[in-house]
Short mmCIF file of C-alpha atoms and ligand atoms in Angstrom, two decimals:
data_model
loop_
_atom_site.label_atom_id
_atom_site.label_comp_id
_atom_site.label_asym_id
_atom_site.label_seq_id
_atom_site.Cartn_x
_atom_site.Cartn_y
_atom_site.Cartn_z
CA MET P 9 0.00 0.00 0.00
CA THR P 10 1.34 3.42 -0.82
CA ILE P 11 0.80 5.95 1.84
CA PRO P 12 -0.07 9.48 0.86
CA THR P 13 2.14 11.85 2.71
CA ARG P 14 -0.39 14.63 3.32
CA MET P 15 -3.50 12.67 4.06
CA ASN P 16 -6.63 14.16 5.59
CA PHE P 17 -8.74 12.58 8.32
CA LYS P 18 -11.60 12.49 5.79
CA ASP P 19 -9.54 10.12 3.63
CA LEU P 20 -9.50 7.62 6.49
CA GLN P 21 -13.21 6.75 6.15
CA LEU P 22 -14.14 8.06 9.56
CA ASN P 23 -17.72 9.11 10.10
CA LYS P 24 -19.06 12.55 10.91
CA PRO P 25 -19.30 12.42 14.73
CA ILE P 26 -15.70 11.25 14.94
CA LEU P 27 -14.51 13.84 12.42
CA ARG P 28 -16.35 16.48 14.44
CA ALA P 29 -14.53 15.40 17.59
CA ILE P 30 -11.20 15.49 15.76
CA ALA P 31 -11.97 19.02 14.60
CA ALA P 32 -12.94 20.00 18.14
CA MET P 33 -9.52 18.77 19.29
CA ASP P 34 -7.87 20.94 16.62
CA TYR P 35 -6.11 18.02 14.97
CA GLU P 36 -5.41 19.12 11.41
CA ARG P 37 -4.03 15.98 9.85
CA PRO P 38 -3.44 12.41 10.91
CA THR P 39 0.00 11.62 12.25
CA LEU P 40 2.09 8.97 10.52
CA VAL P 41 1.09 6.18 12.87
CA GLN P 42 -2.55 7.12 12.41
CA GLU P 43 -2.24 7.10 8.61
CA LYS P 44 -0.63 3.71 8.70
CA ALA P 45 -2.65 1.96 11.42
CA ILE P 46 -6.20 3.23 10.98
CA PRO P 47 -6.93 1.56 7.60
CA SER P 48 -5.69 -1.85 8.83
CA ILE P 49 -7.69 -1.60 12.04
CA LEU P 50 -10.84 -0.67 10.12
CA ASP P 51 -10.08 -3.72 7.97
CA LYS P 52 -10.25 -5.84 11.14
CA LYS P 53 -6.63 -6.97 10.83
CA ASP P 54 -4.44 -7.89 13.77
CA LEU P 55 -1.68 -5.35 14.08
CA ILE P 56 1.70 -4.85 15.72
CA VAL P 57 2.57 -1.21 16.03
CA SER P 58 5.91 0.01 17.19
CA ALA P 59 5.48 3.63 18.11
CA GLN P 60 6.33 5.61 21.15
CA THR P 61 4.19 7.95 23.04
CA GLY P 62 3.84 11.37 21.48
CA THR P 63 3.31 9.93 17.99
CA GLY P 64 -0.47 10.03 18.32
CA LYS P 65 -0.68 6.28 18.86
CA THR P 66 -3.67 6.43 21.21
CA ALA P 67 -5.83 8.03 18.55
CA ALA P 68 -4.40 5.52 16.07
CA PHE P 69 -6.33 2.77 17.84
CA ALA P 70 -9.10 4.79 19.52
CA LEU P 71 -10.48 6.41 16.36
CA PRO P 72 -10.93 3.22 14.30
CA ILE P 73 -12.27 1.33 17.33
CA LEU P 74 -14.93 3.99 17.79
CA GLN P 75 -15.67 3.87 14.08
CA LEU P 76 -16.09 0.07 14.20
CA LEU P 77 -18.35 0.28 17.25
CA PHE P 78 -20.30 3.27 16.03
CA ASP P 79 -22.46 1.46 13.51
CA ARG P 80 -24.01 -0.62 16.26
CA GLN P 81 -24.12 1.96 19.01
CA ASP P 82 -27.89 2.01 19.34
CA ALA P 83 -27.98 -0.68 22.03
CA PRO P 84 -29.99 0.42 25.06
CA LYS P 85 -27.68 1.89 27.69
CA LYS P 86 -28.33 -0.83 30.25
CA GLY P 87 -27.61 -3.58 27.76
CA LYS P 88 -24.22 -2.31 26.68
CA LYS P 89 -21.59 -4.97 26.27
CA ILE P 90 -17.84 -4.52 26.37
CA ARG P 91 -16.79 -4.82 22.76
CA ALA P 92 -13.41 -3.17 22.96
CA LEU P 93 -10.92 -3.88 25.73
CA ILE P 94 -7.77 -1.82 26.18
CA VAL P 95 -5.23 -3.10 28.67
CA SER P 96 -2.57 -0.71 29.85
CA PRO P 97 0.28 -1.36 32.31
CA THR P 98 -0.07 1.74 34.50
CA ARG P 99 -2.95 3.62 36.00
CA GLU P 100 -1.78 6.95 34.65
CA LEU P 101 -1.69 5.62 31.10
CA ALA P 102 -5.10 4.01 31.53
CA ILE P 103 -6.54 7.31 32.72
CA GLN P 104 -5.02 9.10 29.78
CA ILE P 105 -6.35 6.58 27.30
CA GLU P 106 -9.84 6.98 28.72
CA GLU P 107 -9.61 10.76 28.51
CA ASN P 108 -8.72 10.39 24.84
CA PHE P 109 -11.57 7.96 24.14
CA LYS P 110 -14.02 10.30 25.85
CA SER P 111 -12.93 13.24 23.74
CA TYR P 112 -13.11 11.32 20.49
CA ALA P 113 -16.48 9.79 21.41
CA GLN P 114 -18.04 13.04 22.62
CA PHE P 115 -20.52 13.21 19.72
CA THR P 116 -21.51 9.53 19.90
CA ASN P 117 -23.43 7.50 22.45
CA LEU P 118 -20.52 5.12 22.94
CA ARG P 119 -19.58 4.76 26.55
CA THR P 120 -16.24 4.04 28.19
CA ALA P 121 -15.39 2.58 31.59
CA LEU P 122 -12.06 2.67 33.38
CA VAL P 123 -10.84 0.25 36.04
CA PHE P 124 -7.46 0.19 37.74
CA GLY P 125 -5.91 -1.00 40.97
CA GLY P 126 -4.83 0.98 43.98
CA THR P 127 -8.24 2.52 44.56
CA SER P 128 -11.55 1.30 45.91
CA ILE P 129 -13.22 -1.33 43.79
CA GLU P 130 -16.81 -0.29 44.65
CA PRO P 131 -17.21 2.70 42.29
CA GLN P 132 -15.69 0.59 39.53
CA LYS P 133 -18.25 -2.14 40.13
CA GLU P 134 -21.03 0.41 39.78
CA LEU P 135 -19.49 1.74 36.62
CA LEU P 136 -19.44 -1.73 35.10
CA GLU P 137 -23.01 -2.39 36.14
CA LYS P 138 -24.06 0.70 34.22
CA GLY P 139 -22.59 -0.86 31.09
CA ALA P 140 -19.91 0.31 28.67
CA ASP P 141 -18.84 -0.34 25.09
CA ILE P 142 -15.17 0.23 25.76
CA LEU P 143 -13.28 -0.90 28.84
CA ILE P 144 -9.85 0.46 29.69
CA ALA P 145 -8.11 -1.49 32.44
CA THR P 146 -4.88 -2.35 34.18
CA PRO P 147 -4.28 -6.12 34.25
CA GLY P 148 -4.49 -6.89 37.98
CA ARG P 149 -7.74 -5.10 38.70
CA LEU P 150 -9.33 -6.46 35.54
CA LEU P 151 -8.58 -10.05 36.58
CA ASP P 152 -9.87 -9.29 40.08
CA LEU P 153 -13.15 -8.02 38.74
CA HIS P 154 -13.43 -10.95 36.38
CA LYS P 155 -12.86 -13.41 39.18
CA GLN P 156 -15.74 -11.83 41.04
CA ALA P 157 -17.87 -12.16 37.88
CA LEU P 158 -18.25 -8.39 37.73
CA VAL P 159 -16.93 -8.01 34.23
CA ASN P 160 -17.94 -9.94 31.16
CA LEU P 161 -15.39 -10.24 28.37
CA ASP P 162 -17.45 -12.63 26.23
CA PHE P 163 -18.33 -9.95 23.71
CA VAL P 164 -14.92 -8.39 23.17
CA GLU P 165 -14.26 -7.86 19.47
CA THR P 166 -11.08 -5.80 19.70
CA PHE P 167 -8.38 -6.30 22.30
CA VAL P 168 -5.65 -3.67 22.56
CA LEU P 169 -2.44 -4.30 24.40
CA ASP P 170 -0.83 -0.92 24.98
CA GLU P 171 2.82 -0.40 25.92
CA ALA P 172 3.47 -4.13 25.61
CA ASP P 173 7.17 -3.79 26.39
CA LEU P 174 6.48 -2.02 29.65
CA MET P 175 3.76 -4.53 30.44
CA LEU P 176 6.28 -7.35 30.18
CA ASP P 177 8.95 -5.39 32.07
CA MET P 178 6.49 -5.00 34.92
CA GLY P 179 5.89 -8.74 35.01
CA PHE P 180 2.38 -8.81 33.57
CA ILE P 181 3.00 -11.48 30.93
CA ASP P 182 0.88 -14.18 32.56
CA ASP P 183 -1.91 -11.74 33.36
CA VAL P 184 -1.95 -10.54 29.78
CA LYS P 185 -2.14 -14.09 28.44
CA LYS P 186 -4.90 -14.89 30.90
CA ILE P 187 -6.90 -11.84 29.85
CA GLU P 188 -6.47 -12.76 26.21
CA ARG P 189 -7.89 -16.21 26.92
CA LEU P 190 -10.87 -14.72 28.75
CA CYS P 191 -11.91 -12.94 25.58
CA PRO P 192 -13.55 -14.81 22.69
CA GLU P 193 -11.11 -16.69 20.49
CA LYS P 194 -12.19 -14.80 17.41
CA LYS P 195 -11.22 -11.20 17.94
CA GLN P 196 -8.97 -8.53 16.60
CA ILE P 197 -5.77 -7.95 18.59
CA LEU P 198 -3.74 -4.76 18.39
CA LEU P 199 -0.37 -4.70 20.08
CA PHE P 200 1.36 -1.38 20.67
CA SER P 201 4.89 -1.16 21.96
CA ALA P 202 7.51 1.57 22.13
CA THR P 203 10.32 -0.94 21.67
CA MET P 204 10.29 -4.39 20.16
CA PRO P 205 12.49 -6.62 22.30
CA HIS P 206 12.46 -10.34 21.66
CA LYS P 207 9.94 -11.09 24.42
CA VAL P 208 7.38 -8.72 22.87
CA ILE P 209 7.78 -10.37 19.49
CA GLU P 210 7.40 -13.74 21.16
CA LEU P 211 4.20 -12.67 22.88
CA ALA P 212 2.86 -11.20 19.64
CA SER P 213 3.49 -14.40 17.74
CA SER P 214 1.80 -16.45 20.44
CA ILE P 215 -1.48 -14.50 20.49
CA LEU P 216 -1.83 -12.51 17.26
CA ASN P 217 -3.20 -13.91 14.05
CA ALA P 218 -1.33 -13.05 10.82
CA PRO P 219 -0.63 -9.54 12.04
CA GLU P 220 0.31 -6.61 9.87
CA THR P 221 3.08 -4.45 11.22
CA VAL P 222 3.45 -0.72 11.44
CA ALA P 223 6.61 0.96 12.59
CA VAL P 224 7.01 4.67 12.91
CA SER P 225 10.00 6.69 13.91
CA PRO P 226 12.33 4.12 15.34
CA THR P 227 13.05 4.84 18.95
CA SER P 228 16.49 6.00 17.96
CA SER P 229 15.16 9.18 16.44
CA VAL P 230 15.11 12.25 18.55
CA ALA P 231 12.83 15.14 17.72
CA LYS P 232 14.73 17.82 15.84
CA ASN P 233 13.40 20.57 18.04
CA VAL P 234 15.05 19.27 21.20
CA SER P 235 18.47 20.67 21.94
CA GLN P 236 20.53 18.30 24.03
CA VAL P 237 23.33 19.11 26.39
CA VAL P 238 25.36 17.05 28.82
CA PHE P 239 27.17 18.12 32.01
CA TYR P 240 29.98 15.90 33.28
CA THR P 241 29.89 16.05 37.05
CA PRO P 242 30.80 13.82 40.02
CA LYS P 243 27.83 11.93 41.39
CA PRO P 244 27.87 13.67 44.81
CA LYS P 245 27.74 17.06 43.07
CA LYS P 246 24.64 16.38 41.00
CA MET P 247 22.30 17.92 43.57
CA GLU P 248 24.27 21.15 43.65
CA LEU P 249 24.51 21.24 39.90
CA CYS P 250 20.76 20.79 39.67
CA LEU P 251 20.13 23.68 42.07
CA HIS P 252 22.65 25.83 40.21
CA LEU P 253 20.94 25.21 36.88
CA LEU P 254 17.46 25.77 38.28
CA ARG P 255 18.60 29.10 39.66
CA ASN P 256 20.41 30.28 36.56
CA THR P 257 19.56 28.36 33.44
CA ILE P 258 16.55 26.06 33.36
CA LYS P 259 13.24 27.86 33.35
CA GLY P 260 9.61 26.95 32.75
CA ASN P 261 7.95 23.56 33.10
CA ILE P 262 10.53 20.97 33.97
CA LEU P 263 10.37 17.19 34.23
CA ILE P 264 13.29 15.64 36.12
CA PHE P 265 14.04 11.95 35.81
CA ARG P 266 15.72 9.81 38.40
CA ARG P 267 16.32 6.10 38.16
CA THR P 268 14.90 5.07 41.52
CA LYS P 269 12.08 6.14 43.78
CA PHE P 270 14.61 6.77 46.57
CA GLY P 271 16.44 9.20 44.34
CA VAL P 272 13.16 10.88 43.44
CA ALA P 273 12.21 11.33 47.10
CA LYS P 274 15.62 12.70 48.01
CA LEU P 275 15.64 15.25 45.22
CA GLU P 276 12.07 16.30 45.99
CA LYS P 277 12.99 16.98 49.60
CA THR P 278 16.02 19.07 48.66
CA LEU P 279 14.18 21.11 46.06
CA LYS P 280 11.31 21.78 48.45
CA LYS P 281 13.77 22.93 51.09
CA ASN P 282 15.14 25.35 48.54
CA GLY P 283 11.72 26.83 47.94
CA TYR P 284 10.78 25.18 44.65
CA LYS P 285 7.23 24.21 43.78
CA VAL P 286 7.74 20.56 43.13
CA ASP P 287 5.99 17.21 43.37
CA SER P 288 6.86 13.70 42.32
CA ILE P 289 5.48 10.46 40.92
CA HIS P 290 6.88 6.99 41.56
CA GLY P 291 5.58 3.48 42.02
CA ASP P 292 5.30 3.60 45.78
CA LYS P 293 3.07 6.65 45.97
CA PRO P 294 -0.63 6.00 46.40
CA GLN P 295 -2.57 6.46 43.22
CA SER P 296 -4.48 9.47 44.53
CA GLU P 297 -1.23 11.30 45.31
CA ARG P 298 0.27 10.55 41.93
CA GLN P 299 -2.85 11.82 40.20
CA LEU P 300 -2.87 14.97 42.25
CA ALA P 301 0.78 15.65 41.48
CA LEU P 302 0.17 15.19 37.79
CA GLN P 303 -2.90 17.41 37.79
CA LYS P 304 -1.09 20.16 39.62
CA PHE P 305 1.77 19.98 37.15
CA LYS P 306 -0.57 19.99 34.16
CA LYS P 307 -2.53 22.93 35.58
CA GLY P 308 0.64 24.91 36.26
CA ASP P 309 0.30 24.95 40.06
CA LEU P 310 3.83 23.62 40.17
CA ASN P 311 6.52 23.78 37.54
CA ILE P 312 8.79 20.91 38.51
CA LEU P 313 7.82 17.26 38.48
CA ILE P 314 10.26 14.51 39.43
CA ALA P 315 9.58 11.01 38.20
CA THR P 316 10.92 7.54 37.69
CA ASP P 317 10.76 6.20 34.15
CA VAL P 318 8.10 3.64 34.85
CA ALA P 319 5.81 6.08 36.66
CA ALA P 320 6.19 8.68 33.94
CA ARG P 321 6.08 6.43 30.92
CA GLY P 322 3.59 7.56 28.34
CA ILE P 323 2.28 10.41 30.40
CA ASP P 324 1.23 13.19 28.12
CA VAL P 325 2.34 16.44 29.66
CA LYS P 326 2.14 19.32 27.28
CA ASP P 327 4.27 22.45 27.15
CA LEU P 328 7.40 21.02 28.71
CA ASP P 329 10.31 23.38 28.41
CA ALA P 330 12.97 21.07 29.72
CA VAL P 331 13.73 17.51 30.67
CA VAL P 332 16.53 16.88 33.13
CA ASN P 333 18.21 13.51 33.22
CA PHE P 334 19.49 13.70 36.76
CA ASP P 335 20.58 10.09 36.34
CA LEU P 336 21.32 8.74 32.91
CA PRO P 337 19.27 5.68 32.01
CA ASN P 338 21.12 2.41 31.40
CA VAL P 339 18.74 1.54 28.55
CA PRO P 340 19.51 4.00 25.75
CA GLU P 341 15.95 3.92 24.34
CA THR P 342 14.75 5.28 27.67
CA TYR P 343 16.73 8.44 27.01
CA VAL P 344 14.86 8.88 23.75
CA HIS P 345 11.52 8.41 25.52
CA ARG P 346 12.44 10.88 28.20
CA ILE P 347 13.58 13.71 26.03
CA GLY P 348 10.76 13.10 23.54
CA ARG P 349 8.53 14.78 26.07
CA THR P 350 9.94 18.19 25.42
CA GLY P 351 9.98 20.02 22.13
CA ARG P 352 6.63 18.64 21.09
CA ALA P 353 4.40 20.08 18.38
CA GLY P 354 6.78 22.65 16.97
CA GLU P 355 7.91 24.01 20.34
CA LEU P 356 11.58 24.16 21.22
CA GLY P 357 12.74 22.13 24.19
CA THR P 358 16.01 21.36 25.90
CA SER P 359 17.27 18.25 27.60
CA TYR P 360 19.93 18.50 30.29
CA SER P 361 21.80 15.34 31.23
CA PHE P 362 24.10 14.85 34.20
CA CYS P 363 26.80 12.28 33.58
CA SER P 364 29.04 10.98 36.35
CA ALA P 365 32.11 8.81 35.83
CA ASP P 366 30.16 5.57 36.14
CA GLU P 367 27.57 6.72 33.62
CA LYS P 368 29.99 7.39 30.78
CA ASN P 369 29.20 4.02 29.27
CA TYR P 370 25.50 4.80 29.30
CA LEU P 371 26.18 8.08 27.54
CA ALA P 372 28.30 6.33 24.91
CA ASN P 373 25.46 3.88 24.21
CA ILE P 374 22.91 6.69 24.02
CA GLN P 375 25.06 8.62 21.53
CA LYS P 376 25.48 5.48 19.47
CA LEU P 377 21.72 4.89 19.38
CA ILE P 378 20.78 8.43 18.41
CA ASN P 379 23.81 8.76 16.18
CA THR P 380 24.53 12.18 17.59
CA HIS P 381 27.26 13.68 19.65
CA ILE P 382 25.55 15.45 22.53
CA THR P 383 26.98 18.91 23.21
CA VAL P 384 29.10 19.03 26.34
CA GLU P 385 28.65 22.08 28.58
CA GLU P 386 31.94 22.72 30.31
CA GLU P 387 31.10 26.08 31.87
CA HIS P 388 29.68 25.07 35.23
CA PRO P 389 30.95 25.04 38.82
CA TYR P 390 31.01 21.27 39.40
CA PRO P 391 33.14 19.72 36.64
CA LEU P 392 34.21 16.11 36.64
CA ASP P 393 37.88 15.34 36.62
CA PRO P 394 38.29 13.67 33.20
CA LYS P 395 40.45 11.02 34.84
CA ALA P 396 37.89 10.27 37.56
CA LYS P 397 37.18 6.59 37.98
CA PRO P 398 33.69 5.23 38.59
CA GLU P 399 32.91 5.32 42.29
CA VAL P 400 32.93 2.03 44.10
CA HIS P 401 29.93 1.65 46.35
CA LYS P 402 31.09 0.69 49.78
CA LYS P 403 29.02 -1.95 51.47
CA GLN P 404 27.29 -0.69 54.55
CA GLY P 405 26.59 -2.48 57.79
CA SER P 406 28.41 -5.34 59.40
CA PRO P 407 31.54 -6.69 57.71
CA HIS P 408 30.20 -10.15 58.56
CA ARG P 409 27.04 -9.57 56.60
CA LYS P 410 26.36 -12.17 53.96
CA GLY P 411 26.93 -10.99 50.41
CA ARG P 412 23.70 -12.36 49.07
CA LYS P 413 20.19 -11.66 50.13
CA SER P 414 18.30 -14.40 51.90
CA ALA P 415 15.28 -15.93 50.20
CA SER P 416 12.96 -14.25 52.67
CA SER P 417 14.45 -10.83 52.09
CA LYS P 418 14.09 -11.35 48.36
CA LYS P 419 10.43 -12.11 48.93
CA ASN P 420 10.02 -8.80 50.68
CA LYS P 421 11.61 -7.03 47.76
CA LYS P 422 9.83 -3.79 47.05
CA ARG P 423 9.37 -2.17 43.73
CA TRP P 424 12.16 0.27 42.95
CA TYR P 425 10.33 2.21 40.25
P1 AMP C 25 -0.06 9.84 22.15
O1 AMP C 25 1.10 9.45 21.30
O2 AMP C 25 -1.27 9.03 21.88
O3 AMP C 25 0.30 9.93 23.60
O4 AMP C 25 -0.49 11.33 21.71
C1 AMP C 25 0.30 12.44 21.99
C2 AMP C 25 -0.46 13.76 21.84
O5 AMP C 25 -0.74 14.03 20.47
C3 AMP C 25 -1.80 13.80 22.55
O6 AMP C 25 -1.86 14.98 23.30
C4 AMP C 25 -2.83 13.83 21.45
O7 AMP C 25 -3.97 14.60 21.83
C5 AMP C 25 -2.08 14.50 20.32
N1 AMP C 25 -2.51 14.08 18.97
C6 AMP C 25 -2.88 12.85 18.58
N2 AMP C 25 -3.19 12.83 17.27
C7 AMP C 25 -2.98 14.08 16.81
C8 AMP C 25 -3.11 14.71 15.51
N3 AMP C 25 -3.49 14.04 14.45
N4 AMP C 25 -2.82 16.03 15.43
C9 AMP C 25 -2.42 16.72 16.52
N5 AMP C 25 -2.26 16.21 17.76
C10 AMP C 25 -2.54 14.89 17.90
#
């Protein structure tokens, strides 16, 4: 199939209420992933889509799903059956997907429901009792509700697996397979993933049927409107460097990434002490707090948000001026995801990365992936001695402590993201 480069939404065979919603959202033209995926989805094909967040991938599955459901939307409200199921790894993503569906469906009678863990199950039960055409869910809560016979997946026609790579990273593989089996055998499956590691391909081949594939902007491509700069600095000086840059250089809405939730909490405390309006999101925060932090950031009540990669993945925050990589990620693609959040939609953004001696390898891998040499900023008060060796982490506690964790301590292992 040849793909017209300047396609219109009208060319995608979408009906009037959906086109009206698109116009109300001020979308002028479909994005590449939408151009490529929408026709196949309307054709009822199984599909593997490799696209990262920010490419318009949510609309790429939401619009055709609504179109497919629209023709039979006249079912009485009480009798609505779930005909599209979207499974998402995190609550934040699930919430965002539902917001999108609601906007696109605003001129139809199609109804969505959203269920996710970490909050009371009662309101979600009521929601399901009311009936919905489209269910957006995180895996654990969905299985819970199914076990209690509160959700019926017997009428699912389209099953979307969003952020499949993250889903597998978070250990949801068995849940996902279980959910797939709870749906009717004959259904359309759409798998979306930012990256395509072997285990995602394996999952796809075990549940999809003769899928078509769509790949847009490989994760190695960085938006042209993001200027990137790196600061070499010793690890213990990162906090001071961060404060220095916030005082003098970085302005506006800022998203700061740290690798662990402990790091996030530490930085949050320091920035608060220094008078900054800041909040954070990580895997150990209750859902309500994470939501509140995100809302405040989106509304502009605070201008700095600190996050771990997993908590922030896929979150659509508009108008970011800067992304700070306080810690460099060890997976180079993660760097691309992170900085892809700034410089969106024609705006200019900047990414600031702090690189300590033990992160030089990470930086080398990132530069290899994006095929770019990131500009080094040498003019700052906390430079790294070029000959500095990676710091060796001294073991704490008793010298007689066993090197390995006991089985029971492993069991108590908490999430680090
Ligand atoms: P996503 O990749 O689904 O997270 O979408 C990223 C952002 O792009 C969201 O804020 C969407 O509302 C927006 N978006 C999606 N499709 C389009 C489009 N065709 N034109 C303009 N913005 C869009």
